[in-house]
Coordinates of C-alpha atoms in Angstrom, one line a residue:
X1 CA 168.8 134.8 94.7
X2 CA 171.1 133.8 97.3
X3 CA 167.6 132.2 99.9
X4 CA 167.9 129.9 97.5
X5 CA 171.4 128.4 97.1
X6 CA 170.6 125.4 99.6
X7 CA 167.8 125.2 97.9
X8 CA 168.8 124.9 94.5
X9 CA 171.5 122.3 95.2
X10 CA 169.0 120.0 97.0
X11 CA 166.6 120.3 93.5
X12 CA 169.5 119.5 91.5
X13 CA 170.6 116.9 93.6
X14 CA 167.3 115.2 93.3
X15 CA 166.4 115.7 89.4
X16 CA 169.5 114.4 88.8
X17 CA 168.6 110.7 90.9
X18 CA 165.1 110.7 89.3
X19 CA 163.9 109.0 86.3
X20 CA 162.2 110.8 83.6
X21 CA 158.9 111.3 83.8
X22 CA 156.1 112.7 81.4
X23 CA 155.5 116.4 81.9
X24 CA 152.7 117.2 83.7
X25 CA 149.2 118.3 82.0
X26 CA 148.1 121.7 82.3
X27 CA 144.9 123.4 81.5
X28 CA 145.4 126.7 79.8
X29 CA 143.2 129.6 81.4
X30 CA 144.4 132.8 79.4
X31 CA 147.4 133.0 76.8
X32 CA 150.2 133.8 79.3
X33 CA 148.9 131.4 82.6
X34 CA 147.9 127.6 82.4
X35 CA 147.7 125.6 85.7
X36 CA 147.8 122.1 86.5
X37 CA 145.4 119.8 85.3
X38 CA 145.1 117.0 88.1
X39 CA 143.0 119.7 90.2
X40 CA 139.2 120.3 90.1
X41 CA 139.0 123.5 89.9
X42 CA 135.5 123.5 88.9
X43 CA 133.6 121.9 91.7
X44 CA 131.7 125.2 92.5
X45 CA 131.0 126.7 88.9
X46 CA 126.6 127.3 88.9
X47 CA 127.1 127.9 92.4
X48 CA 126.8 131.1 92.2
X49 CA 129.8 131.6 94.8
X50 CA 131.8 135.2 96.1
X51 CA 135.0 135.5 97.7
X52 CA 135.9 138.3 99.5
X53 CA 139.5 138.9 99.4
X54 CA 141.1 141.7 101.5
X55 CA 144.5 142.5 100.6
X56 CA 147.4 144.8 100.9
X57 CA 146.9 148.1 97.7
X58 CA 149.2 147.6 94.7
X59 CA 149.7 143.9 96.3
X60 CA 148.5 141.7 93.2
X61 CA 149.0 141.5 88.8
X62 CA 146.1 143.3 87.8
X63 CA 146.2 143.4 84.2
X64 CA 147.2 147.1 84.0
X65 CA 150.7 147.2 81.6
X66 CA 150.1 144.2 80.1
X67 CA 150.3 142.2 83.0
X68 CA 148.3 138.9 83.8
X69 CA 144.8 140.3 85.5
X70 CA 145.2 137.6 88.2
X71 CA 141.6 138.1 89.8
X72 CA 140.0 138.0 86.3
X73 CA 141.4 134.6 85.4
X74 CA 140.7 133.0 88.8
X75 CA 137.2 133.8 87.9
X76 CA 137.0 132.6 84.5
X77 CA 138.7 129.1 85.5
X78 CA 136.7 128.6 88.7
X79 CA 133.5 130.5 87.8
X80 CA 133.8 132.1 91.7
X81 CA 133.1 135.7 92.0
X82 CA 135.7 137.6 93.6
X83 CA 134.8 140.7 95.7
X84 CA 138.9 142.2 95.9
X85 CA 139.7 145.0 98.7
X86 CA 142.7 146.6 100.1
X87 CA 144.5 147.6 103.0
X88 CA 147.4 149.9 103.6
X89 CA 148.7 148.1 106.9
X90 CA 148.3 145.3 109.2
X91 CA 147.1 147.0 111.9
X92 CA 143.9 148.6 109.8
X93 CA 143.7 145.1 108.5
X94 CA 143.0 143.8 112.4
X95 CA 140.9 146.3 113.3
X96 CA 138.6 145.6 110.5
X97 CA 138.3 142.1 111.2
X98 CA 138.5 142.3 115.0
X99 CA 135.4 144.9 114.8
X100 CA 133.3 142.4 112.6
X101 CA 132.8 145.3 110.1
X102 CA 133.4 143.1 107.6
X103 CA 133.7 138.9 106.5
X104 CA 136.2 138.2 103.9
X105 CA 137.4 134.5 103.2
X106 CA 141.2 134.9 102.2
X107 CA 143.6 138.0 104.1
X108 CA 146.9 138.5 103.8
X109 CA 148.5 139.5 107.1
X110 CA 152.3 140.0 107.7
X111 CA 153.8 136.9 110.1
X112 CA 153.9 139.0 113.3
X113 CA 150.2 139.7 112.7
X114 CA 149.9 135.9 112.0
X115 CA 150.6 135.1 115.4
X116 CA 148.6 138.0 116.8
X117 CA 145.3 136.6 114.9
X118 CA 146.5 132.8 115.9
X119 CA 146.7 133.4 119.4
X120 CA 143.5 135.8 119.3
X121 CA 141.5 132.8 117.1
X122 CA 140.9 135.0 114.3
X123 CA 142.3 132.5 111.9
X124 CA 141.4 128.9 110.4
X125 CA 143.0 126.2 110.4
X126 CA 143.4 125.4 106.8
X127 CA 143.2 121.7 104.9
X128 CA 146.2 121.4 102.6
X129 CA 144.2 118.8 100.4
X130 CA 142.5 121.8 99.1
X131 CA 146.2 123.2 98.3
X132 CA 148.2 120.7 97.0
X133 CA 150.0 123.4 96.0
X134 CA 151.7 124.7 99.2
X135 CA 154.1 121.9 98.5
X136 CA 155.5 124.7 95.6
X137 CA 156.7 127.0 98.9
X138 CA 160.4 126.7 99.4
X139 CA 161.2 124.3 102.9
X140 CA 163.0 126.8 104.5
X141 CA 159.9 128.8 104.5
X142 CA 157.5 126.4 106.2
X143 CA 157.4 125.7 109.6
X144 CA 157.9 128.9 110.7
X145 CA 158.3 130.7 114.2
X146 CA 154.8 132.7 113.5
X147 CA 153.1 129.7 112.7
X148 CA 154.8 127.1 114.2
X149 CA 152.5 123.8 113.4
X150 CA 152.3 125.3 109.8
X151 CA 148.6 124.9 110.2
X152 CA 147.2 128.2 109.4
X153 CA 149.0 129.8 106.4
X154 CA 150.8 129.6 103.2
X155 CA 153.4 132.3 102.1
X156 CA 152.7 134.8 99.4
X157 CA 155.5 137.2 99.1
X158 CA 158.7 138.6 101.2
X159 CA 159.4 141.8 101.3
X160 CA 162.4 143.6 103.3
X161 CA 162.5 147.2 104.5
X162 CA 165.1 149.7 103.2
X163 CA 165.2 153.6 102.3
X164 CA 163.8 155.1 98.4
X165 CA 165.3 158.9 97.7
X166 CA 165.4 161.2 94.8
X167 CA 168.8 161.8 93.5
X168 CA 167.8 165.0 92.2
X169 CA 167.1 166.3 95.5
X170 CA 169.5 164.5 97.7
X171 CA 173.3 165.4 97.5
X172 CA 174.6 162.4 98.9
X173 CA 173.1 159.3 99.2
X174 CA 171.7 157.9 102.3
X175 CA 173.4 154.6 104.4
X176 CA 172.2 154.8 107.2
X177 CA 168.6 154.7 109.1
X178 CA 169.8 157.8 111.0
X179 CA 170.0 159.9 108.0
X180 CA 166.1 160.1 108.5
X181 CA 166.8 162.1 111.7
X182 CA 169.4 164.7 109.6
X183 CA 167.8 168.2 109.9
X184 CA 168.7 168.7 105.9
X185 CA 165.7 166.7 105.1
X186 CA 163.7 168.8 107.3
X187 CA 160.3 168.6 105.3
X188 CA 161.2 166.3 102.9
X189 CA 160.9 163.0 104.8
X190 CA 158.5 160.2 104.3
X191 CA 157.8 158.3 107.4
X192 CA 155.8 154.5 107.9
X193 CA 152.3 155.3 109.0
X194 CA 152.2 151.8 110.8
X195 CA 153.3 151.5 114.7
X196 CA 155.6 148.4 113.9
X197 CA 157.6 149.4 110.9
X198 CA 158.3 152.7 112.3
X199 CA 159.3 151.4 115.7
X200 CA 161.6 149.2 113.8
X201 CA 163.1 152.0 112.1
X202 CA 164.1 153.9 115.4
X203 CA 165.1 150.7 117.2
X204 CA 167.7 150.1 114.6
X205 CA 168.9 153.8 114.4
X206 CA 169.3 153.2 118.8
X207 CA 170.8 149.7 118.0
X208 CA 168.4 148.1 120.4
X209 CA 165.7 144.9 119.3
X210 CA 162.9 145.6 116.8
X211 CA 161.0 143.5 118.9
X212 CA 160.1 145.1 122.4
X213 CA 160.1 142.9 125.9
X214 CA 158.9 146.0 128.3
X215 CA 157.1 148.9 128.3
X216 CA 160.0 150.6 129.3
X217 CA 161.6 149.6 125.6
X218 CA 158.7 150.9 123.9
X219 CA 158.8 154.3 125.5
X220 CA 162.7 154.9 125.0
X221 CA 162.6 153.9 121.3
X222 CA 159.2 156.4 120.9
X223 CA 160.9 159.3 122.1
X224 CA 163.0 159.1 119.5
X225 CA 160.1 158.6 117.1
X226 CA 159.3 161.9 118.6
X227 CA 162.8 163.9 117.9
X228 CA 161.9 163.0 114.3
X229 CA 158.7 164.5 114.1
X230 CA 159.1 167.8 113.7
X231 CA 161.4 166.7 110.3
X232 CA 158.6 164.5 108.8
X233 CA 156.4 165.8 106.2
X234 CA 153.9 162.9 106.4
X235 CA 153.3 159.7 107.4
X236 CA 152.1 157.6 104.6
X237 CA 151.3 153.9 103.4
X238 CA 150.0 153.7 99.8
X239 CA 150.4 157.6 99.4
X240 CA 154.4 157.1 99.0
X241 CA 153.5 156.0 95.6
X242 CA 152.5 159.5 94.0
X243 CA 154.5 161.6 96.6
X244 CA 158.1 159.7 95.7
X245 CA 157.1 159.6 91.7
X246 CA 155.7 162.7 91.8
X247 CA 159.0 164.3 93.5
X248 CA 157.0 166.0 96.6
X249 CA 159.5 164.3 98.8
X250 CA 163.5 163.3 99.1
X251 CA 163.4 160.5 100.9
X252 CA 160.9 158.0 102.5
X253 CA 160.9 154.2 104.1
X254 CA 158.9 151.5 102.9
X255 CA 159.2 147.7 101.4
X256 CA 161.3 146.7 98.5
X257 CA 158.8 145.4 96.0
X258 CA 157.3 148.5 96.0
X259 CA 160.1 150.3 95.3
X260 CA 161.5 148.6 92.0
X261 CA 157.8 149.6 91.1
X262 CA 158.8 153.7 91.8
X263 CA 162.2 153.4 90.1
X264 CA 160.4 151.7 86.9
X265 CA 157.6 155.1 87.3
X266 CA 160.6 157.5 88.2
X267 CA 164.5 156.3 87.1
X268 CA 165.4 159.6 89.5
X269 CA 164.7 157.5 92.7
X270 CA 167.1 155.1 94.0
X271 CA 167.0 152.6 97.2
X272 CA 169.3 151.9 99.8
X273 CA 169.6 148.7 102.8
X274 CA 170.5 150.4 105.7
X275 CA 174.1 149.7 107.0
X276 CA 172.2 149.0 111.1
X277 CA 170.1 146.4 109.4
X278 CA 166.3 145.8 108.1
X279 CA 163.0 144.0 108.7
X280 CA 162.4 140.9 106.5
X281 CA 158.2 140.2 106.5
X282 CA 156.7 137.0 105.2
X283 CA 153.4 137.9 104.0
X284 CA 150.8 135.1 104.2
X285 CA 147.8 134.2 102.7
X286 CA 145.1 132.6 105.4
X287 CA 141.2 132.2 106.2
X288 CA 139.5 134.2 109.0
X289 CA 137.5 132.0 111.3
X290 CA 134.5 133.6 110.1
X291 CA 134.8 132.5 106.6
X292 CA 131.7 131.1 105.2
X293 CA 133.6 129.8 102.2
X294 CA 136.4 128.0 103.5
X295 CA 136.9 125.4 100.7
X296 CA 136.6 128.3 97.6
X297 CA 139.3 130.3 99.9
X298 CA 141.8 127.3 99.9
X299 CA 141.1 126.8 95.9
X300 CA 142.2 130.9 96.0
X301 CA 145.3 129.9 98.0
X302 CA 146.5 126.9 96.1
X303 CA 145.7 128.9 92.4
X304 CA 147.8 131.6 94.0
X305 CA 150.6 129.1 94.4
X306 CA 150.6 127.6 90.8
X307 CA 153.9 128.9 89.2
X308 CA 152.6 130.7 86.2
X309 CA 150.3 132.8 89.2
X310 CA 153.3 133.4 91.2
X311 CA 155.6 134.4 88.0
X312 CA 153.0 137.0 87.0
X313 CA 152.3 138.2 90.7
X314 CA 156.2 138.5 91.4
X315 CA 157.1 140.1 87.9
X316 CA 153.8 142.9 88.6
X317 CA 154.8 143.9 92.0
X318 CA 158.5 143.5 92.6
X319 CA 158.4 141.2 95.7
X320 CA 160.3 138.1 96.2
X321 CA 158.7 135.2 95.4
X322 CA 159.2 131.9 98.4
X323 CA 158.8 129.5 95.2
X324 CA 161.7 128.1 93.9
X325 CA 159.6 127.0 91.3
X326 CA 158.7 130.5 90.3
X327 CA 161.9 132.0 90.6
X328 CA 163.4 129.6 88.1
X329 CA 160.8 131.0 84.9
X330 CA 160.6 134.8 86.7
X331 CA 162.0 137.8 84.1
X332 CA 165.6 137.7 84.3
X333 CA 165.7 141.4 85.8
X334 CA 164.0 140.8 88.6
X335 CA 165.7 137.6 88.8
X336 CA 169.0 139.2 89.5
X337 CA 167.2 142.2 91.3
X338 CA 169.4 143.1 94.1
X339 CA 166.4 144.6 95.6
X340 CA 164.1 141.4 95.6
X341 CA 167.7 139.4 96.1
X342 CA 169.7 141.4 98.2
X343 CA 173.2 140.0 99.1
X344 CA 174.2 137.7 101.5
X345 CA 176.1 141.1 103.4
X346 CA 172.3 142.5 103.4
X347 CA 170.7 139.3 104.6
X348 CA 172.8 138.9 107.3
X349 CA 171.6 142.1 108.9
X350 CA 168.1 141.1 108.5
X351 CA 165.8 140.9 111.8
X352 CA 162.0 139.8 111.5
X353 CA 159.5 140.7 113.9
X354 CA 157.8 138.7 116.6
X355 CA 154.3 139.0 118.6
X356 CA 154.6 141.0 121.0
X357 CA 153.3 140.4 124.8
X358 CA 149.5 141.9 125.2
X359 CA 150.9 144.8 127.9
X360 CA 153.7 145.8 125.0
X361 CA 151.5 145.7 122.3
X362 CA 149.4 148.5 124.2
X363 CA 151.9 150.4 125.4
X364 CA 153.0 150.7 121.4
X365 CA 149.0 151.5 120.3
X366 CA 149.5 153.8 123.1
X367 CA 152.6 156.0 122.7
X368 CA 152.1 155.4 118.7
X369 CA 149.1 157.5 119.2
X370 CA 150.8 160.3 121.6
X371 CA 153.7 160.5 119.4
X372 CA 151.3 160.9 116.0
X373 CA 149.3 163.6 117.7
X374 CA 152.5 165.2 119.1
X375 CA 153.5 168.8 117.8
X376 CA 156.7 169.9 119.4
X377 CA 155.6 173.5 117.9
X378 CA 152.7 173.9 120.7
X379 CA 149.9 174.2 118.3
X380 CA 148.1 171.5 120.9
X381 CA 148.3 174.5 123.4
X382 CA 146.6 176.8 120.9
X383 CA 143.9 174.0 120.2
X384 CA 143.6 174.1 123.7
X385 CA 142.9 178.2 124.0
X386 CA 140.7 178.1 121.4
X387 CA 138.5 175.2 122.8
X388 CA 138.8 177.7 126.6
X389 CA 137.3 180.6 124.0
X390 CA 134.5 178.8 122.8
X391 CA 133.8 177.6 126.1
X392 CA 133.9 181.3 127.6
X393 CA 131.7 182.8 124.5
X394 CA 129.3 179.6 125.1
X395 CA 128.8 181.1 128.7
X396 CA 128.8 184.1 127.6
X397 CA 125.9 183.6 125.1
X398 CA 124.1 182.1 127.9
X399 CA 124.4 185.0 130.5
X400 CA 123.3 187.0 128.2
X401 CA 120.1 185.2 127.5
X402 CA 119.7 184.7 130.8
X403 CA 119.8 188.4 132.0
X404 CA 117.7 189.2 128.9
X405 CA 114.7 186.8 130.6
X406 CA 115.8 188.4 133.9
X407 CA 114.8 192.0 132.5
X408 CA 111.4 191.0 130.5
X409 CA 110.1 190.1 134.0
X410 CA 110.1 193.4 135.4

């Protein structure tokens, strides 16, 4: 609520100076959503037209609990098919486009993957006559520092990092990002299976920046990825969804949206800023270069902007919405959520990431990797005997049939 104080005075400032004006038509698509009607938003109906969208799991109203099945009326207005995928992080979400495994026509990458993908040419420049639209995203949130020339991308959703924990299992609540590293949750800890949100984590429990200049950074901050490891019980994405409602775990990191959705599953869990600070994201919606679609994907983009969309997207999953015009009809619990609108004491604290130089970036990919297949408890020296024995029997095997030949000559 309080990203949009500035905002709302400048609205009120200028509905007050404006003259009264008929309200605007809308075309009705399903009881609950009707969009603007001064859009064509059946210029590809007969075409027999699919979109493949590729976004993040649990990311979208689906129509499950009564919600608005977002997809579904896109479909039925538009008459495009939509092909609808998921991802549990931005980094699988590269490495699927970068290999050319797949084509989609909309993603929705995270702004410091925005850059990445800018800079790399992965990513289209879009025509904002197709999204009238993005004119519904909040000022402060264009023109940003991951897309500077705003030419690329339109925001979806912000999410911020914090800590979810099981009252029942946890004596005293968590404040800090350092709790993670207390040996009485030895077990019971639920760590980010991405290379940037964990980093983050440890940076802010060392007090250095979330976002890495050297190598030498990177390192220091992993080794303390490393001191954690032997405490964590998994590293998870979408899988914190069962393991924190189910009770498997006490305590685990990930966004805020999703975690109003485990408190509404689960009342025992409960969430937590951090006292050092968190990560705000600005997830984006964008066409890959390889779209073969790109005029369908920007229809996508601007129907995900019309308010009635964005009410029933923000009400399903939690996050917070960067409409103004969305916030002002959304449910007033979530309105007043001080999970999606933390206080102004939270947002102070809150860092967001940047692109990271090419020779960081693989020093992260690199020591991510070593730290993940790190076991302080020496089973990778075991693994390594074992191989030495099958080796040895191998040899052994052959000798054998070797001497056996030997003998059958004579």
């Amino acid at each position: 609520m309080k990203r949009f104080a500035v905002l709302l005075l400048t609205l009120a400032m200028a509905f007050c100076c404006a003259a009264p004006a008929f309200a605007a038509r809308t075309i009705e698509v399903t009881e609950d959503v009707s969009v603007s009607d001064d859009y064509d938003w059946t210029r590809f109906q007969g075409q027999n037209l699919t979109l493949n969208v590729y976004n993040w799991g649990e990311y979208i109203s689906n129509g499950s609990d009564d919600s608005v099945d977002v997809v579904a009326a896109f479909e039925k207005l538009t008459g495009i098919k939509v092909n609808y995928t998921t991802f549990d992080s931005n980094e699988s979400m590269y490495a699927k486009l970068k290999s050319g495994a797949a084509n989609y026509d909309v993603v929705i990458p995270s702004d410091y993957m925005v850059a990445k993908m800018i800079a790399e040419g992965m990513l289209a420049p879009l025509d904002y006559s197709n999204i009238p639209n993005s004119q519904n995203i909040d000022a402060v949130y264009r023109d940003p520092d991951y897309d500077p020339a705003n030419a690329y991308t339109v925001p979806y959703m912000l999410c911020t990092t914090g800590i979810i924990y099981n009252t029942t299992m946890v004596e005293n609540a968590p404040t800090k990002w350092a709790d993670l590293w207390d040996e009485q949750y030895a077990g019971n800890i639920l760590m980010f299976n991405n290379s940037r949100d964990a980093y983050a984590i440890a940076a802010f429990k060392n007090g250095t920046s979330i976002n890495p200049e050297t190598p030498e950074e990177v390192d220091e901050v992993v080794e303390t990825l490393k001191a954690q490891k032997p405490l964590v019980q998994a590293y998870v994405m979408d899988e914190i969804f069962d393991k924190m409602i189910g009770g498997e775990a006490a305590i685990g990191v990930y966004y805020s949206g999703d975690a109003i959705t485990m408190i509404d599953d689960n009342p025992d869990l409960a969430w937590v800023f951090p006292e050092e600070g968190s990560v705000l994201s600005v997830d984006c919606m964008a066409v890959p270069a390889t779209s073969e679609h790109k005029e369908a994907a920007e229809m996508f983009i601007n129907f995900m902007c019309e308010p009635d969309i964005g009410k029933a997207n923000a009400e399903y999953i939690g996050y917070t919405t960067p409409m103004q015009k969305v916030w002002d009809i959304l449910d007033e619990d979530l309105k007043y959520s001080e999970i999606a609108y933390p206080s102004e004491e939270v947002e102070a604290k809150e860092k967001v990431f940047t692109a990271l130089s090419d020779e960081v970036n693989n020093e992260l990919d690199v020591k991510w990797s070593e730290m993940k297949s790190y076991d302080e408890g020496g089973s990778g020296v075991v693994f390594l005997m074992l191989l030495l024995a099958m080796v040895a029997l191998a040899c052994f095997n052959i000798w054998r049939k070797l001497r056996k030949k030997t003998r059958n000559q004579y």
